[in-house]
Structures are given as structure tokens and as C-alpha cells.
Short mmCIF file of C-alpha atoms in Angstrom, two decimals:
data_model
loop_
_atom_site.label_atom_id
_atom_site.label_comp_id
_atom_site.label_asym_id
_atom_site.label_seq_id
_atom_site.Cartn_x
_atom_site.Cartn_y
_atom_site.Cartn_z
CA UNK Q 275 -15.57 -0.67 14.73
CA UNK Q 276 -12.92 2.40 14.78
CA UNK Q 277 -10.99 2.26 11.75
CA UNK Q 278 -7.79 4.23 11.37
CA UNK Q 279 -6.48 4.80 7.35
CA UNK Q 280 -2.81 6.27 7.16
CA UNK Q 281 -2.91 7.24 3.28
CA UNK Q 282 0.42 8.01 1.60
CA UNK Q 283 0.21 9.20 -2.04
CA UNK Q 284 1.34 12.73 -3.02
CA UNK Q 285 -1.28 12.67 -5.98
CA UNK Q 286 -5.24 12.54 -4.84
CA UNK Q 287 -6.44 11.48 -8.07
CA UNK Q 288 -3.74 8.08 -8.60
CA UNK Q 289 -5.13 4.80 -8.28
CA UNK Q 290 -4.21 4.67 -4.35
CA UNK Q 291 -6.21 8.10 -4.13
CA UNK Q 292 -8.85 5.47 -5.45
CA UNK Q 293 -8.58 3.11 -3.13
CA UNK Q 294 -8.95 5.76 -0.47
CA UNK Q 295 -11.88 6.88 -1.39
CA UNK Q 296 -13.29 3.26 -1.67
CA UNK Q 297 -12.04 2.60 1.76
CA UNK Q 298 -14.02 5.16 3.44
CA UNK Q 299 -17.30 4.81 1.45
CA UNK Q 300 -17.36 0.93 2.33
CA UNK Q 301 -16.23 1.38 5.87
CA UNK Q 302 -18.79 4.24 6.44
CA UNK Q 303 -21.30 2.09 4.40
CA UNK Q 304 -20.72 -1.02 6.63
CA UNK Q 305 -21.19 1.45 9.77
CA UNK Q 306 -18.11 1.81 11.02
CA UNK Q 307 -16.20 4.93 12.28
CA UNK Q 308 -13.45 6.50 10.14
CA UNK Q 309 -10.49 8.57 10.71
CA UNK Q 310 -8.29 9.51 8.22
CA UNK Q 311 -4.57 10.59 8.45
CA UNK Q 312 -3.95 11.95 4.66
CA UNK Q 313 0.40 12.65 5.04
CA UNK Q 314 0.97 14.72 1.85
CA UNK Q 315 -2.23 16.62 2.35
CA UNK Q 316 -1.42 17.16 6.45
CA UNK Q 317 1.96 18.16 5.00
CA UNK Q 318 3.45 15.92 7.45
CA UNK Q 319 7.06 16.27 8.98
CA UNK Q 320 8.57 13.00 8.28
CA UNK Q 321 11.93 14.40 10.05
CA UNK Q 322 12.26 12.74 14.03
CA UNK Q 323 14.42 15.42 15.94
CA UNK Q 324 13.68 18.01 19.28
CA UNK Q 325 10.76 19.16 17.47
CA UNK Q 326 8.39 15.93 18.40
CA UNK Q 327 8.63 17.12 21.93
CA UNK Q 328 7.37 19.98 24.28
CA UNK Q 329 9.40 18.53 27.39
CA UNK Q 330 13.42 18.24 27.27
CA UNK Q 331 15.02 15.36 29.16
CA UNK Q 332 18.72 15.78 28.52
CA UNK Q 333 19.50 19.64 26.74
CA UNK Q 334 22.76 17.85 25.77
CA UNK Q 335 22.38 14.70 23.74
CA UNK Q 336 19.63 13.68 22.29
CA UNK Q 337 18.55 10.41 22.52
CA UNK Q 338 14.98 10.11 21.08
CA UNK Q 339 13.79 6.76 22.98
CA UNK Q 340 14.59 8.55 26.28
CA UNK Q 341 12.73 11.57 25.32
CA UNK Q 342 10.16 9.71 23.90
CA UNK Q 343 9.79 7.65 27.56
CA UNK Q 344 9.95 11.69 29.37
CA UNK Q 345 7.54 12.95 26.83
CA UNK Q 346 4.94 10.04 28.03
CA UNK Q 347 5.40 10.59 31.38
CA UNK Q 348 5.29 14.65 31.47
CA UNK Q 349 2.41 14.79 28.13
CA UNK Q 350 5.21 16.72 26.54
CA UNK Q 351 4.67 15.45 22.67
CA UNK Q 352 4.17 17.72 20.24
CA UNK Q 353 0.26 18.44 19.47
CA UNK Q 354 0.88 16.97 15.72
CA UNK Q 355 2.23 14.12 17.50
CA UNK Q 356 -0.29 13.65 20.46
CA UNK Q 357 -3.08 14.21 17.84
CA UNK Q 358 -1.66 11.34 15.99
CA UNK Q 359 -0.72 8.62 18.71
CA UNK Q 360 -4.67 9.36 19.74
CA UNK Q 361 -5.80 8.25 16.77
CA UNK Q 362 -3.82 5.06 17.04
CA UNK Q 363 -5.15 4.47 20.45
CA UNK Q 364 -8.32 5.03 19.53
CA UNK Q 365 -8.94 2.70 16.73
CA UNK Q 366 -9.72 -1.03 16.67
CA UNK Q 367 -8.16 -1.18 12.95
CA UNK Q 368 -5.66 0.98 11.37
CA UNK Q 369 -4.88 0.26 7.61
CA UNK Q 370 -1.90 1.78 5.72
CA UNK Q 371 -2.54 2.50 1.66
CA UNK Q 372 0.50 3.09 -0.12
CA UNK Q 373 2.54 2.64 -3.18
CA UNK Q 374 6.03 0.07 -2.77
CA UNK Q 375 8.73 2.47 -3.28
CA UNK Q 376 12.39 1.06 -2.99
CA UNK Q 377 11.02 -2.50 -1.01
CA UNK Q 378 9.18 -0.08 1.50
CA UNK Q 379 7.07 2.38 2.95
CA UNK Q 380 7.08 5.68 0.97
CA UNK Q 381 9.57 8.25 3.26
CA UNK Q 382 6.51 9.99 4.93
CA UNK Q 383 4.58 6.94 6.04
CA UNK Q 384 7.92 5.56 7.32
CA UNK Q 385 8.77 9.16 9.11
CA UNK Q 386 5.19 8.90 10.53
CA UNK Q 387 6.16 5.58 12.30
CA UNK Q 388 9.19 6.43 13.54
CA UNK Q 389 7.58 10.03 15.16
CA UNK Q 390 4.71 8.21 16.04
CA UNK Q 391 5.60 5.43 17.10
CA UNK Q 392 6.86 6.49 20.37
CA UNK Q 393 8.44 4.63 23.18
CA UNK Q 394 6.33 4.80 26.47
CA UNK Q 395 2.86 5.33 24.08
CA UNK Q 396 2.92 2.23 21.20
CA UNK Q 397 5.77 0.26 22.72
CA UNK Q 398 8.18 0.05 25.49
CA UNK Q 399 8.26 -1.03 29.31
CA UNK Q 400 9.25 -4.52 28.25
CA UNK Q 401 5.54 -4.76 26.34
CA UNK Q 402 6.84 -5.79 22.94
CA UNK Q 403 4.66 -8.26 20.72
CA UNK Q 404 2.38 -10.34 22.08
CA UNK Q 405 2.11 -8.40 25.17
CA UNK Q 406 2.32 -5.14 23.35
CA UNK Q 407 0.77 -1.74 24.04
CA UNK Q 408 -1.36 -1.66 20.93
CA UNK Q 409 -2.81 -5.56 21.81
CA UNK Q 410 -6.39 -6.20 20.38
CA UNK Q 411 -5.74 -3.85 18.05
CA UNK Q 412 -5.73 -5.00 14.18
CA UNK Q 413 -3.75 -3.99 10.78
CA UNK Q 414 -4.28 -4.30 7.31
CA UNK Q 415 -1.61 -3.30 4.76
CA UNK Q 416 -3.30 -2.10 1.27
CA UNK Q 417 -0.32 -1.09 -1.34
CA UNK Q 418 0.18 -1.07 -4.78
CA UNK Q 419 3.02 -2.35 -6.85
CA UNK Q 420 5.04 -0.98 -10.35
CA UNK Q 421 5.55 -4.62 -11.34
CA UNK Q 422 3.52 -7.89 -12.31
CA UNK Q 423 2.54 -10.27 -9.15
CA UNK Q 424 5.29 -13.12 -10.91
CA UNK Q 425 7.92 -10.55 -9.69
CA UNK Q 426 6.89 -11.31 -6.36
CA UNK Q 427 7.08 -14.41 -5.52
CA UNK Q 428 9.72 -17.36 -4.70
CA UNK Q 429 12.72 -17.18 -7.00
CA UNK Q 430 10.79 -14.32 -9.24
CA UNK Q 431 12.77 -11.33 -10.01
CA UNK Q 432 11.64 -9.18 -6.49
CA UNK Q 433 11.66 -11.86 -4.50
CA UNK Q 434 8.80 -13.19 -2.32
CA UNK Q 435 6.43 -10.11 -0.97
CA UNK Q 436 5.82 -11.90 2.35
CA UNK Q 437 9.96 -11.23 2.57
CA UNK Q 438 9.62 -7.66 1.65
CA UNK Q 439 6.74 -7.09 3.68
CA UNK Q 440 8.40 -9.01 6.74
CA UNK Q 441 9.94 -5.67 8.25
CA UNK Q 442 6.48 -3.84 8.27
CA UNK Q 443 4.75 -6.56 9.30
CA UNK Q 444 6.51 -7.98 12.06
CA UNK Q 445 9.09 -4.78 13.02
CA UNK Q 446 6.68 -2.39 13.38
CA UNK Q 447 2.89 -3.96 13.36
CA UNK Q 448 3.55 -7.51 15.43
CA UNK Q 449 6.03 -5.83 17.42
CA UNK Q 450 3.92 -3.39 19.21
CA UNK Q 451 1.26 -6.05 19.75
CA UNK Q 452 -0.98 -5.38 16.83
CA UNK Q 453 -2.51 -8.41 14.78
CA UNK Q 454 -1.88 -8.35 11.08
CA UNK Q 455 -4.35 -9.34 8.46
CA UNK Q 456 -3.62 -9.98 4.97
CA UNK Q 457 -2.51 -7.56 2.62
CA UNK Q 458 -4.24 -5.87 -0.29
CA UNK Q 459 -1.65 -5.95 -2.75
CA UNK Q 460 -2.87 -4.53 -6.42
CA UNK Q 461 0.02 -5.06 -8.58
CA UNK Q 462 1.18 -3.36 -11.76
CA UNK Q 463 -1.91 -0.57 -10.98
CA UNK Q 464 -0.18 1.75 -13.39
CA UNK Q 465 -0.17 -0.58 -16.11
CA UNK Q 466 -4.12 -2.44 -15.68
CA UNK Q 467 -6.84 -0.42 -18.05
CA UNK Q 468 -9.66 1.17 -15.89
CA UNK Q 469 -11.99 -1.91 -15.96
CA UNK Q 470 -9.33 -4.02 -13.94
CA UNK Q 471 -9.37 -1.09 -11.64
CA UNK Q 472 -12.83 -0.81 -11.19
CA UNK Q 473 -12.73 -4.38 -10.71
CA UNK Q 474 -10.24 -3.99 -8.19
CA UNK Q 475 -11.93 -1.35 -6.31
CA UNK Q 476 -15.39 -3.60 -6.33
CA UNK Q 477 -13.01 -6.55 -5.11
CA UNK Q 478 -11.94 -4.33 -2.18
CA UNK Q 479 -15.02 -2.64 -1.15
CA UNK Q 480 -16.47 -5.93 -0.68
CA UNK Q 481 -13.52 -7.52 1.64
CA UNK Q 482 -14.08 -4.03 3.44
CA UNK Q 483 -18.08 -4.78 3.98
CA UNK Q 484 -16.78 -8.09 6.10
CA UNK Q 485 -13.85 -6.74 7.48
CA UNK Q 486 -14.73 -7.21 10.85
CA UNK Q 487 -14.83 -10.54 10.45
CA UNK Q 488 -10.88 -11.32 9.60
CA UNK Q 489 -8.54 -13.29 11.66
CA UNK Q 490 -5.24 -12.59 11.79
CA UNK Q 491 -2.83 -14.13 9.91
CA UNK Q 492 0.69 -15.41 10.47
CA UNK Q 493 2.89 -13.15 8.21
CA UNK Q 494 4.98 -15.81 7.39
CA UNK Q 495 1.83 -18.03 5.91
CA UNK Q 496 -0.01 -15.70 3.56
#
């Protein structure tokens, strides 16, 4: 299997720098291929303007869908950009690992997706959801949380995660035709002592090892 990990963390040593590492040992382990996308160490651009694009549609107004649909047809996306959507369309499973900020994807994970995710590449030409671009292809959300798991849930102080996750899942993954596994949510990692994280990290290396093996699950069910 071809295994995709967008990692979004600006320090390498946190507990999601962790998790990474884990990631790739198991999936490498289990004999799977692994590419990684590392944002704050690629420096990535999170900004979507003129610069994810070699070609130029309309000089006068830019509208980025329609230069996004020009770009496909004339292979006029930027080579940070090209180099990225080829990973996507390479992989059989693509897994984000993040820290919640704010309800949501960190700012460069979420620029990544909306440079990335181009119209004409990932979605577009009437192939939304279950006739997506990106069908047969799988995702896997694995994030960490500031607050206690009873802070997520029905009538708890944050509200339920599926709800908060609901955008991610179902805008962005669903929506392009991927299928979405459960999420690998480790909450209050800041606050756990390093045995709970080793734990943790044991916990996850182990899902990893069988990985292949997930169905997908309805977002609204898990």
C-alpha cells in the first residue's frame, strides 16, 4: 500500500513529532510505501494567489477555480504544487497528523488543501463525492487535542468531535471521493506523563500494522 502522511507541527520533537515518527516506522515495518509531506519543515506557502500557477487564464481577475481548471488542462501548476497533487494521486492512503487549533486544521495544513486541492486535479467536472476524482482512495485523520475527551462529546463543553470534525471529513475528504476511516484522536497530549504516551504510541503503531484492513466509516457514526 502507498501511504501519504501530511504532518503539521512547527516543533519536531512535540508529541505529534512522535506520532510521526511512529507512523513511518510501523508503516515501513508492515511493508508499505511512505511519503511524507513535513509543512513547517518544506516551509510551505499556505497563501493561494497567481503564484500556484505557471499558465494565466484571465490577466485581469483572478478567479482561482478557473485557473485551477486552465492550469489542469495546460500542466501549468506550480512545481511545489504539481509535486504535491502527485503525491495525492499516487497514494492509496493519505493520513493528516495535526494538533486542533481553533476547531480546525492548523493554517498550513488548511493552506495546503486549499492550493492543493485543485479544481480539474482532486475535484471538479461534476465528480464530487461518491464519484469523485480521488475514489478508492482512503483517509485517516490522526490529531491531538489541548483538552480532556469529556470536552468532546454531546452536551460537553467543545461539543461533539464528530461535529467539529464534520467539515474535514465530509468538505474536503468525502467530497473529493475519498473514504474516511476513523480518527486517531489523543486528547489532552500535553497534559498525559510519558508512559500514557508511550502507551499511546504502542496503541497506534499497532492499528498502523493492520491498517490495510479498515473499512470506512460513516463520519456521522464514529
Amino acid at each position: 500500500m502507498k501511504v501519504l502522511l501530511v504532518y503539521a507541527h512547527p516543533e519536531p520533537n512535540s508529541f505529534n513529532g512522535a506520532l510521526r515518527d511512529i507512523t513511518v516506522q510501523a508503516l515501513l515495518a508492515a511493508g508499505h510505501e511512505v511519503r511524507v509531506s513535513d509543512l513547517y519543515a518544506m516551509q510551505f506557502d499556505p497563501v493561494s494567489d497567481r503564484r500556484n500557477f505557471k499558465t494565466v487564464k484571465n490577466p485581469a481577475f483572478l478567479k482561482p477555480q478557473a485557473e485551477e481548471v486552465y492550469a489542469t488542462e495546460q500542466d501549468g501548476f506550480a512545481p511545489e504544487l504539481e509535486a504535491e497533487i502527485q503525491k495525492i494521486l499516487w497514494c492509496d492512503l493519505m493520513i493528516w497528523q495535526f494538533p486542533l487549533w481553533w476547531f480546525g486544521l492548523p493554517a498550513i495544513l488548511k493552506g495546503w488543501v486549499d492550493r492543493v486541492f485543485a479544481m480539474g486535479r482532486v475535484y471538479g467536472y461534476g465528480h464530487v463525492y461518491e464519484t469523485g476524482l480521488l475514489r478508492g482512495k482512503r483517509a485517516l485523520l490522526s490529531l491531538t487535542t489541548g483538552g480532556p475527551q469529556d470536552n468532546y462529546i454531546a452536551g460537553g463543553l467543545n461539543g461533539d468531535m464528530n461535529g467539529i470534525l464534520r467539515p474535514i471529513h465530509r468538505g474536503m475528504l468525502q467530497f473529493t471521493g475519498m473514504e474516511v476511516l476513523r480518527p486517531e484522536i489523543h486528547h489532552s497530549a500535553a497534559r498525559v506523563d510519558e508512559d500514557q504516551r508511550r502507551r499511546w504510541l504502542d496503541e497506534w503503531a499497532a492499528r498502523l500494522a493492520g491498517i490495510h484492513n479498515e473499512t470506512a466509516i460513516d463520519p456521522g457514526q464514529y
